[in-house]
GROMACS .gro file of C-alpha atoms in nm:
model
  447
    1MET     CA    1  -0.024  -0.021  -0.001
    2THR     CA    2   0.153   0.346  -0.063
    3GLY     CA    3  -0.092   0.537   0.160
    4PRO     CA    4  -0.417   0.475   0.431
    5THR     CA    5  -0.695   0.405   0.269
    6SER     CA    6  -1.037   0.601   0.370
    7ALA     CA    7  -1.260   0.421   0.521
    8SER     CA    8  -1.568   0.560   0.385
    9ARG     CA    9  -1.408   0.357   0.027
   10LEU     CA   10  -1.373   0.030   0.266
   11LEU     CA   11  -1.753   0.069   0.429
   12ALA     CA   12  -1.833   0.056   0.007
   13ARG     CA   13  -1.642  -0.243  -0.081
   14PRO     CA   14  -1.674  -0.626  -0.010
   15ALA     CA   15  -1.446  -0.838   0.277
   16ALA     CA   16  -1.104  -0.776   0.136
   17ALA     CA   17  -0.879  -1.024   0.064
   18PRO     CA   18  -0.634  -1.163   0.372
   19ARG     CA   19  -0.300  -0.997   0.342
   20SER     CA   20  -0.107  -1.276   0.554
   21ALA     CA   21  -0.297  -1.646   0.550
   22PRO     CA   22  -0.034  -1.796   0.791
   23ALA     CA   23  -0.091  -1.475   1.017
   24ARG     CA   24  -0.496  -1.463   1.014
   25ASP     CA   25  -0.485  -1.835   1.038
   26GLY     CA   26  -0.260  -1.784   1.379
   27LEU     CA   27  -0.484  -1.482   1.496
   28PHE     CA   28  -0.820  -1.724   1.443
   29ARG     CA   29  -0.685  -2.042   1.657
   30ASN     CA   30  -0.568  -1.805   1.904
   31ALA     CA   31  -0.943  -1.640   1.880
   32TYR     CA   32  -1.066  -1.964   1.875
   33ALA     CA   33  -0.855  -2.087   2.171
   34LEU     CA   34  -1.012  -1.802   2.398
   35ILE     CA   35  -1.343  -1.829   2.333
   36ILE     CA   36  -1.333  -2.228   2.400
   37ASN     CA   37  -1.165  -2.133   2.724
   38THR     CA   38  -1.447  -1.852   2.796
   39GLY     CA   39  -1.690  -2.161   2.726
   40LEU     CA   40  -1.571  -2.408   2.976
   41SER     CA   41  -1.430  -2.226   3.240
   42GLY     CA   42  -1.766  -2.055   3.240
   43ALA     CA   43  -1.936  -2.392   3.219
   44LEU     CA   44  -1.740  -2.519   3.482
   45GLY     CA   45  -1.761  -2.188   3.696
   46VAL     CA   46  -2.163  -2.336   3.680
   47VAL     CA   47  -2.072  -2.694   3.810
   48PHE     CA   48  -1.865  -2.501   4.126
   49TRP     CA   49  -2.084  -2.238   4.246
   50THR     CA   50  -2.393  -2.516   4.182
   51LEU     CA   51  -2.215  -2.730   4.375
   52ALA     CA   52  -2.124  -2.483   4.679
   53ALA     CA   53  -2.489  -2.357   4.699
   54ARG     CA   54  -2.606  -2.747   4.754
   55LEU     CA   55  -2.313  -2.818   4.980
   56TYR     CA   56  -2.284  -2.469   5.211
   57PRO     CA   57  -2.606  -2.242   5.398
   58PRO     CA   58  -2.688  -1.950   5.222
   59GLU     CA   59  -2.460  -1.734   5.445
   60VAL     CA   60  -2.201  -1.930   5.446
   61VAL     CA   61  -2.181  -1.899   5.018
   62GLY     CA   62  -2.219  -1.485   5.048
   63ARG     CA   63  -1.953  -1.473   5.329
   64ASN     CA   64  -1.692  -1.708   5.054
   65THR     CA   65  -1.819  -1.501   4.735
   66ALA     CA   66  -1.731  -1.159   4.917
   67LEU     CA   67  -1.389  -1.310   5.021
   68ILE     CA   68  -1.356  -1.438   4.671
   69SER     CA   69  -1.482  -1.069   4.500
   70ALA     CA   70  -1.200  -0.916   4.748
   71MET     CA   71  -0.951  -1.119   4.643
   72MET     CA   72  -0.977  -1.098   4.256
   73THR     CA   73  -1.012  -0.723   4.263
   74LEU     CA   74  -0.740  -0.694   4.471
   75SER     CA   75  -0.562  -0.871   4.260
   76THR     CA   76  -0.625  -0.654   3.922
   77VAL     CA   77  -0.508  -0.387   4.142
   78ALA     CA   78  -0.185  -0.605   4.223
   79GLN     CA   79  -0.098  -0.723   3.861
   80LEU     CA   80  -0.041  -0.329   3.745
   81ASP     CA   81  -0.160  -0.483   3.424
   82LEU     CA   82   0.122  -0.719   3.388
   83ALA     CA   83  -0.044  -0.936   3.205
   84ALA     CA   84  -0.162  -0.712   2.964
   85ALA     CA   85   0.163  -0.537   2.873
   86LEU     CA   86   0.329  -0.857   2.846
   87MET     CA   87   0.099  -0.958   2.582
   88ARG     CA   88   0.184  -0.654   2.414
   89PHE     CA   89   0.579  -0.641   2.437
   90LEU     CA   90   0.694  -0.978   2.473
   91PRO     CA   91   0.687  -1.044   2.085
   92SER     CA   92   0.941  -0.728   2.109
   93MET     CA   93   1.159  -0.936   2.343
   94ARG     CA   94   1.392  -1.215   2.308
   95ARG     CA   95   1.726  -1.203   2.524
   96LEU     CA   96   1.519  -1.049   2.853
   97SER     CA   97   1.148  -1.208   2.837
   98ALA     CA   98   1.290  -1.423   3.105
   99LYS     CA   99   1.379  -1.157   3.304
  100ALA     CA  100   1.063  -0.956   3.249
  101VAL     CA  101   0.830  -1.251   3.299
  102ALA     CA  102   1.010  -1.299   3.649
  103SER     CA  103   1.046  -0.951   3.751
  104SER     CA  104   0.633  -0.931   3.641
  105TYR     CA  105   0.571  -1.169   3.897
  106ALA     CA  106   0.806  -1.089   4.213
  107VAL     CA  107   0.567  -0.753   4.144
  108THR     CA  108   0.264  -0.917   4.175
  109VAL     CA  109   0.409  -1.077   4.488
  110VAL     CA  110   0.462  -0.781   4.685
  111VAL     CA  111   0.200  -0.596   4.597
  112SER     CA  112  -0.061  -0.832   4.635
  113VAL     CA  113   0.067  -0.915   5.044
  114ALA     CA  114   0.073  -0.557   5.089
  115LEU     CA  115  -0.261  -0.515   4.959
  116GLY     CA  116  -0.378  -0.851   5.125
  117ALA     CA  117  -0.257  -0.681   5.484
  118GLY     CA  118  -0.424  -0.381   5.431
  119PHE     CA  119  -0.782  -0.546   5.337
  120VAL     CA  120  -0.787  -0.790   5.648
  121ALA     CA  121  -0.662  -0.498   5.886
  122LEU     CA  122  -0.909  -0.207   5.715
  123GLY     CA  123  -1.199  -0.411   5.560
  124PRO     CA  124  -1.394  -0.472   5.915
  125ARG     CA  125  -1.340  -0.131   6.030
  126VAL     CA  126  -1.501  -0.014   5.711
  127SER     CA  127  -1.787  -0.235   5.750
  128SER     CA  128  -1.944  -0.441   6.040
  129ASN     CA  129  -2.049  -0.691   5.720
  130LEU     CA  130  -1.677  -0.720   5.701
  131THR     CA  131  -1.558  -0.840   6.062
  132PHE     CA  132  -1.540  -1.227   5.970
  133VAL     CA  133  -1.239  -1.134   5.765
  134SER     CA  134  -1.016  -1.144   6.081
  135GLY     CA  135  -0.785  -1.382   6.225
  136THR     CA  136  -0.467  -1.504   6.162
  137GLY     CA  137  -0.547  -1.776   5.970
  138LEU     CA  138  -0.805  -1.633   5.765
  139PHE     CA  139  -0.461  -1.344   5.668
  140ILE     CA  140  -0.223  -1.599   5.560
  141ALA     CA  141  -0.528  -1.804   5.371
  142PHE     CA  142  -0.591  -1.464   5.182
  143VAL     CA  143  -0.321  -1.311   5.125
  144ALA     CA  144  -0.176  -1.663   5.003
  145GLY     CA  145  -0.491  -1.685   4.765
  146LEU     CA  146  -0.438  -1.295   4.621
  147VAL     CA  147  -0.040  -1.378   4.555
  148GLY     CA  148  -0.184  -1.717   4.356
  149TRP     CA  149  -0.445  -1.557   4.161
  150GLY     CA  150  -0.230  -1.261   4.054
  151ILE     CA  151   0.093  -1.513   3.909
  152PHE     CA  152  -0.207  -1.761   3.803
  153ALA     CA  153  -0.363  -1.432   3.589
  154ILE     CA  154  -0.038  -1.298   3.475
  155GLN     CA  155   0.077  -1.665   3.296
  156ASP     CA  156  -0.175  -1.629   3.081
  157GLY     CA  157  -0.056  -1.309   2.945
  158VAL     CA  158   0.283  -1.469   2.930
  159LEU     CA  159   0.146  -1.761   2.727
  160THR     CA  160  -0.055  -1.528   2.506
  161GLY     CA  161   0.223  -1.306   2.435
  162LEU     CA  162   0.432  -1.598   2.358
  163GLN     CA  163   0.196  -1.758   2.101
  164ARG     CA  164   0.102  -2.055   2.341
  165THR     CA  165  -0.228  -1.963   2.333
  166THR     CA  166  -0.374  -2.314   2.318
  167VAL     CA  167  -0.214  -2.342   2.622
  168VAL     CA  168  -0.508  -2.117   2.811
  169PRO     CA  169  -0.780  -2.306   2.821
  170VAL     CA  170  -0.649  -2.668   2.889
  171GLU     CA  171  -0.480  -2.506   3.198
  172ASN     CA  172  -0.821  -2.274   3.331
  173ALA     CA  173  -1.007  -2.683   3.245
  174GLY     CA  174  -0.775  -2.851   3.476
  175TYR     CA  175  -0.816  -2.579   3.736
  176ASN     CA  176  -1.163  -2.522   3.736
  177LEU     CA  177  -1.206  -2.930   3.749
  178ALA     CA  178  -0.942  -2.939   3.997
  179LYS     CA  179  -1.145  -2.698   4.190
  180ALA     CA  180  -1.429  -2.877   4.186
  181GLY     CA  181  -1.326  -3.179   4.320
  182THR     CA  182  -1.174  -2.967   4.575
  183LEU     CA  183  -1.482  -2.835   4.748
  184VAL     CA  184  -1.633  -3.176   4.727
  185LEU     CA  185  -1.390  -3.296   4.935
  186PHE     CA  186  -1.407  -3.006   5.171
  187VAL     CA  187  -1.725  -2.977   5.278
  188GLY     CA  188  -1.637  -3.159   5.583
  189LEU     CA  189  -1.290  -3.001   5.673
  190PHE     CA  190  -1.361  -2.669   5.601
  191PRO     CA  191  -1.723  -2.582   5.694
  192THR     CA  192  -1.690  -2.208   5.693
  193TRP     CA  193  -1.408  -2.129   5.404
  194GLY     CA  194  -1.439  -2.453   5.217
  195ILE     CA  195  -1.567  -2.256   4.906
  196PHE     CA  196  -1.291  -2.014   4.960
  197ALA     CA  197  -1.010  -2.304   5.041
  198ALA     CA  198  -1.123  -2.476   4.722
  199TRP     CA  199  -1.088  -2.207   4.491
  200SER     CA  200  -0.733  -2.110   4.597
  201VAL     CA  201  -0.578  -2.438   4.695
  202PRO     CA  202  -0.609  -2.582   4.298
  203LEU     CA  203  -0.383  -2.255   4.182
  204VAL     CA  204  -0.085  -2.418   4.336
  205GLY     CA  205  -0.086  -2.670   4.089
  206ALA     CA  206  -0.150  -2.461   3.805
  207ILE     CA  207   0.088  -2.223   3.840
  208VAL     CA  208   0.403  -2.517   3.895
  209ALA     CA  209   0.294  -2.688   3.632
  210VAL     CA  210   0.220  -2.413   3.348
  211ASN     CA  211   0.600  -2.194   3.458
  212VAL     CA  212   0.752  -2.577   3.406
  213LEU     CA  213   0.643  -2.541   3.047
  214ILE     CA  214   0.729  -2.164   3.033
  215PHE     CA  215   1.044  -2.099   3.175
  216ARG     CA  216   1.215  -2.466   3.045
  217ARG     CA  217   1.049  -2.502   2.693
  218TYR     CA  218   0.871  -2.171   2.611
  219LEU     CA  219   1.098  -1.888   2.674
  220PRO     CA  220   1.414  -2.084   2.547
  221ALA     CA  221   1.237  -2.121   2.230
  222HIS     CA  222   1.115  -1.762   2.234
  223VAL     CA  223   1.520  -1.633   2.293
  224LEU     CA  224   1.589  -1.783   1.975
  225ARG     CA  225   1.341  -1.633   1.738
  226PRO     CA  226   1.483  -1.356   1.500
  227PRO     CA  227   1.584  -1.029   1.618
  228ALA     CA  228   1.202  -0.836   1.642
  229PRO     CA  229   1.223  -0.580   1.380
  230ILE     CA  230   0.992  -0.328   1.613
  231VAL     CA  231   1.222  -0.154   1.859
  232LEU     CA  232   1.020  -0.022   2.218
  233SER     CA  233   1.031   0.315   2.284
  234ARG     CA  234   0.978   0.431   2.678
  235ARG     CA  235   0.649   0.609   2.574
  236THR     CA  236   0.491   0.340   2.403
  237VAL     CA  237   0.548   0.127   2.710
  238ILE     CA  238   0.469   0.353   2.992
  239ARG     CA  239   0.143   0.517   2.764
  240TYR     CA  240   0.039   0.172   2.700
  241LEU     CA  241   0.064   0.106   3.101
  242GLY     CA  242  -0.062   0.397   3.226
  243PHE     CA  243  -0.410   0.371   3.023
  244ASP     CA  244  -0.430   0.009   3.029
  245TYR     CA  245  -0.399  -0.039   3.397
  246LEU     CA  246  -0.621   0.297   3.521
  247GLY     CA  247  -0.896   0.134   3.273
  248GLY     CA  248  -0.857  -0.197   3.357
  249LEU     CA  249  -0.913  -0.117   3.742
  250CYS     CA  250  -1.238   0.085   3.673
  251GLY     CA  251  -1.321  -0.223   3.461
  252ALA     CA  252  -1.264  -0.430   3.764
  253ILE     CA  253  -1.484  -0.216   4.019
  254GLN     CA  254  -1.772  -0.259   3.774
  255THR     CA  255  -1.754  -0.656   3.758
  256MET     CA  256  -1.526  -0.803   4.056
  257ALA     CA  257  -1.609  -0.554   4.341
  258MET     CA  258  -2.043  -0.606   4.295
  259PRO     CA  259  -2.076  -0.922   4.540
  260LEU     CA  260  -1.865  -0.691   4.790
  261VAL     CA  261  -2.070  -0.439   4.690
  262VAL     CA  262  -2.336  -0.560   4.799
  263THR     CA  263  -2.210  -0.783   5.119
  264VAL     CA  264  -2.108  -0.444   5.296
  265THR     CA  265  -2.458  -0.292   5.181
  266LEU     CA  266  -2.688  -0.590   5.263
  267GLY     CA  267  -2.505  -0.820   5.430
  268ALA     CA  268  -2.356  -1.183   5.356
  269ASN     CA  269  -2.722  -1.379   5.277
  270ALA     CA  270  -2.802  -1.124   5.020
  271SER     CA  271  -2.444  -1.170   4.860
  272ALA     CA  272  -2.508  -1.532   4.812
  273HIS     CA  273  -2.883  -1.505   4.617
  274PHE     CA  274  -2.683  -1.178   4.417
  275TYR     CA  275  -2.400  -1.428   4.301
  276VAL     CA  276  -2.589  -1.686   4.150
  277ALA     CA  277  -2.750  -1.462   3.911
  278TRP     CA  278  -2.433  -1.268   3.884
  279MET     CA  279  -2.219  -1.545   3.764
  280LEU     CA  280  -2.457  -1.618   3.488
  281VAL     CA  281  -2.474  -1.274   3.386
  282THR     CA  282  -2.060  -1.239   3.378
  283VAL     CA  283  -2.076  -1.601   3.224
  284LEU     CA  284  -2.233  -1.391   2.877
  285ASP     CA  285  -2.025  -1.088   2.978
  286THR     CA  286  -1.708  -1.285   2.848
  287VAL     CA  287  -1.850  -1.349   2.496
  288SER     CA  288  -1.818  -1.002   2.417
  289LEU     CA  289  -1.509  -0.990   2.583
  290SER     CA  290  -1.350  -1.273   2.383
  291LEU     CA  291  -1.491  -1.092   2.062
  292GLY     CA  292  -1.319  -0.770   2.186
  293LYS     CA  293  -0.980  -0.967   2.230
  294SER     CA  294  -1.012  -1.104   1.898
  295LEU     CA  295  -1.114  -0.787   1.708
  296LEU     CA  296  -0.786  -0.620   1.842
  297VAL     CA  297  -0.591  -0.851   1.744
  298GLU     CA  298  -0.658  -0.877   1.397
  299GLY     CA  299  -0.712  -0.506   1.380
  300SER     CA  300  -0.423  -0.452   1.496
  301TYR     CA  301  -0.270  -0.647   1.187
  302GLN     CA  302  -0.533  -0.494   0.983
  303PRO     CA  303  -0.609  -0.130   1.087
  304ASP     CA  304  -0.707  -0.029   0.739
  305GLU     CA  305  -0.980  -0.236   0.739
  306LEU     CA  306  -1.092  -0.222   1.115
  307PRO     CA  307  -1.459  -0.068   0.986
  308PHE     CA  308  -1.502  -0.423   0.813
  309LEU     CA  309  -1.414  -0.626   1.124
  310PHE     CA  310  -1.606  -0.384   1.381
  311ARG     CA  311  -1.902  -0.433   1.176
  312ARG     CA  312  -1.878  -0.788   1.127
  313VAL     CA  313  -1.782  -0.838   1.517
  314VAL     CA  314  -2.106  -0.653   1.625
  315ARG     CA  315  -2.321  -0.804   1.413
  316GLY     CA  316  -2.238  -1.164   1.514
  317MET     CA  317  -2.210  -1.052   1.855
  318LEU     CA  318  -2.553  -0.963   1.832
  319MET     CA  319  -2.647  -1.262   1.691
  320MET     CA  320  -2.542  -1.479   1.963
  321LEU     CA  321  -2.630  -1.243   2.275
  322ILE     CA  322  -2.988  -1.132   2.178
  323PRO     CA  323  -3.092  -1.492   2.186
  324ALA     CA  324  -2.945  -1.562   2.496
  325VAL     CA  325  -3.070  -1.263   2.668
  326VAL     CA  326  -3.400  -1.358   2.536
  327ALA     CA  327  -3.390  -1.718   2.710
  328THR     CA  328  -3.247  -1.641   3.013
  329ILE     CA  329  -3.543  -1.400   3.047
  330ALA     CA  330  -3.772  -1.678   2.967
  331LEU     CA  331  -3.536  -1.889   3.140
  332SER     CA  332  -3.443  -1.781   3.455
  333PRO     CA  333  -3.667  -1.993   3.657
  334LEU     CA  334  -3.474  -2.255   3.556
  335ALA     CA  335  -3.153  -2.136   3.519
  336VAL     CA  336  -3.126  -2.103   3.917
  337TYR     CA  337  -3.325  -2.382   3.959
  338LEU     CA  338  -2.999  -2.600   3.975
  339PHE     CA  339  -2.891  -2.390   4.284
  340GLY     CA  340  -3.147  -2.490   4.450
  341SER     CA  341  -3.508  -2.369   4.603
  342ARG     CA  342  -3.309  -2.174   4.843
  343TYR     CA  343  -3.249  -1.942   4.518
  344HIS     CA  344  -3.540  -1.941   4.383
  345ASP     CA  345  -3.540  -1.506   4.400
  346ALA     CA  346  -3.247  -1.511   4.195
  347ALA     CA  347  -3.463  -1.499   3.876
  348THR     CA  348  -3.604  -1.157   3.928
  349LEU     CA  349  -3.263  -1.050   3.997
  350LEU     CA  350  -3.088  -1.225   3.707
  351ARG     CA  351  -3.407  -1.094   3.457
  352LEU     CA  352  -3.273  -0.729   3.541
  353LEU     CA  353  -2.911  -0.771   3.475
  354ILE     CA  354  -2.948  -0.937   3.169
  355ILE     CA  355  -3.116  -0.644   3.017
  356GLY     CA  356  -2.806  -0.452   3.051
  357LEU     CA  357  -2.547  -0.674   2.909
  358LEU     CA  358  -2.618  -0.566   2.538
  359PRO     CA  359  -2.513  -0.188   2.581
  360ARG     CA  360  -2.196  -0.401   2.763
  361ALA     CA  361  -2.124  -0.559   2.507
  362LEU     CA  362  -2.169  -0.299   2.231
  363PHE     CA  363  -1.917  -0.112   2.457
  364SER     CA  364  -1.660  -0.357   2.512
  365VAL     CA  365  -1.605  -0.415   2.138
  366ALA     CA  366  -1.631  -0.080   2.050
  367ALA     CA  367  -1.310  -0.006   2.338
  368ALA     CA  368  -1.142  -0.305   2.158
  369ALA     CA  369  -1.154  -0.101   1.850
  370ALA     CA  370  -1.090   0.202   1.977
  371ARG     CA  371  -0.793   0.065   2.086
  372VAL     CA  372  -0.667  -0.056   1.741
  373ARG     CA  373  -0.710   0.342   1.706
  374GLY     CA  374  -0.465   0.439   1.970
  375GLU     CA  375  -0.781   0.610   2.156
  376VAL     CA  376  -0.705   0.464   2.473
  377GLY     CA  377  -0.739   0.805   2.634
  378ARG     CA  378  -1.064   0.820   2.492
  379ILE     CA  379  -1.122   0.432   2.625
  380PHE     CA  380  -1.020   0.548   3.025
  381CYS     CA  381  -1.255   0.825   3.010
  382TYR     CA  382  -1.563   0.638   2.916
  383VAL     CA  383  -1.472   0.372   3.145
  384LEU     CA  384  -1.414   0.604   3.411
  385LEU     CA  385  -1.712   0.759   3.381
  386GLY     CA  386  -1.922   0.443   3.378
  387THR     CA  387  -1.760   0.309   3.681
  388VAL     CA  388  -1.858   0.641   3.854
  389VAL     CA  389  -2.215   0.576   3.691
  390ILE     CA  390  -2.285   0.242   3.699
  391VAL     CA  391  -2.136   0.174   4.102
  392GLY     CA  392  -2.296   0.476   4.154
  393LEU     CA  393  -2.654   0.437   4.072
  394SER     CA  394  -2.620   0.053   4.182
  395VAL     CA  395  -2.510   0.127   4.542
  396ALA     CA  396  -2.798   0.437   4.520
  397GLY     CA  397  -3.051   0.165   4.510
  398ALA     CA  398  -2.912  -0.076   4.721
  399VAL     CA  399  -2.878   0.204   5.009
  400TYR     CA  400  -3.190   0.432   4.939
  401PHE     CA  401  -3.443   0.146   4.925
  402GLY     CA  402  -3.228  -0.142   5.091
  403THR     CA  403  -3.337  -0.447   4.832
  404THR     CA  404  -3.065  -0.653   4.594
  405GLU     CA  405  -3.343  -0.586   4.296
  406ALA     CA  406  -3.279  -0.146   4.342
  407LEU     CA  407  -2.883  -0.287   4.303
  408CYS     CA  408  -2.974  -0.472   4.044
  409VAL     CA  409  -3.169  -0.182   3.845
  410GLY     CA  410  -2.940   0.038   3.918
  411TRP     CA  411  -2.639  -0.168   3.746
  412THR     CA  412  -2.871  -0.193   3.410
  413LEU     CA  413  -2.967   0.178   3.429
  414GLY     CA  414  -2.630   0.263   3.444
  415ASN     CA  415  -2.499   0.041   3.137
  416LEU     CA  416  -2.784   0.186   2.978
  417VAL     CA  417  -2.701   0.542   3.046
  418ILE     CA  418  -2.311   0.493   2.908
  419GLY     CA  419  -2.468   0.298   2.627
  420LEU     CA  420  -2.671   0.565   2.491
  421LEU     CA  421  -2.324   0.844   2.622
  422ALA     CA  422  -2.071   0.646   2.393
  423LEU     CA  423  -2.389   0.551   2.107
  424PRO     CA  424  -2.217   0.879   1.876
  425TRP     CA  425  -1.824   0.709   1.912
  426LEU     CA  426  -1.981   0.375   1.773
  427ARG     CA  427  -2.123   0.548   1.502
  428ASN     CA  428  -1.811   0.705   1.427
  429LEU     CA  429  -1.643   0.367   1.492
  430LEU     CA  430  -1.915   0.161   1.241
  431GLY     CA  431  -1.936   0.509   1.013
  432PRO     CA  432  -1.692   0.667   0.684
  433VAL     CA  433  -1.469   0.772   0.913
  434GLY     CA  434  -1.119   0.906   0.733
  435PRO     CA  435  -0.774   0.893   0.855
  436ARG     CA  436  -0.662   1.213   1.071
  437PRO     CA  437  -0.423   1.440   0.891
  438GLY     CA  438  -0.074   1.337   0.893
  439ARG     CA  439  -0.149   1.053   1.108
  440THR     CA  440  -0.121   0.729   0.910
  441ALA     CA  441  -0.252   0.375   0.964
  442ALA     CA  442   0.020   0.215   1.167
  443GLU     CA  443   0.082   0.518   1.356
  444ARG     CA  444  -0.297   0.523   1.514
  445ALA     CA  445  -0.242   0.174   1.570
  446ARG     CA  446   0.109   0.221   1.776
  447ILE     CA  447  -0.068   0.062   2.095
   0.00000   0.00000   0.00000
């Protein structure tokens, strides 16, 4: 190509012929691996929480879900977006790649210990509903789980950056199966914290097995590859880490922290009922996240084809999610029945939450397309605004009305508001928008 092709011309023509079949085959293979991983993890997650709901009373389930939610939220902070950074920059590293991976693990361990200690020390002072997190034994278990979850998440970024994405669904399926089996074994041993223990203990085996492969096989082979043609600039790395880290924190607050919000405002019993509906919604939410990752990867290789790729992803996503949302609303009583008759009221919560999924999904894929165009600053602004609106309306509903239903309505309304505010941006991505003056497609896709 001699210059950037205008988006209007791209939208007016049929699908462009692939530029590089091997590269595109690899991209689709990675996308399929991520989607398979999402499906397996979601299905096995339903199995895990179905067992938990039937083996433990609701109050115990609520406390454990709050603790797991706190662990995953704090882990997102402690990871410092290093998984995404390794996915982005490992392809350009050779000799220093092993050091970069080990350093990422070490930094996450240090930050996890500090955050875990702070949560156990300050949590009971923030809310009386968090008094259960005190105690030396629980402190050690929580910090250890936080450290393990951070390494577990980062190693998936390492595998993706080293083009070993097909290992990810195998790793996660093994972990989820071990988690379900451990839950059954721990019923009599840990009647209070067996769910959290079953979530954390299998991490050890997954971390050891995967990192043996990473450091003994994958990284040595990576070092022997031809030198990367791209030289990383400090500005590119800092800009990527800064905006993505801040956006990731906001995204974690919107999703992982919601069960903790329910526990703090409404109590452990309400958290257990909420989590049944929340887990089913987040399983469908990962569909749009996986499609967004695929769009990000393929669009980065072909930025001039972004409008066509974006339309294709949006069309495919809506074809999957609209029937899924309709079916969920119709079959919600049957879906929550899997967890036992004690959770029948979760069907109403599920209906209220699922309505907000479609605007949320559109925003997810729009954010992926905008990252290809280098609009990471705009993404962060929308995500920050979304966090304030969504979490604010959710907490306001819970506090003012004192019900989980009101919190769910607040979450859905927040997603609808952000979807409407982002609609001009979405049309801009779909419509005939030409390149900015003085910037090539490669420059727009730098991050």
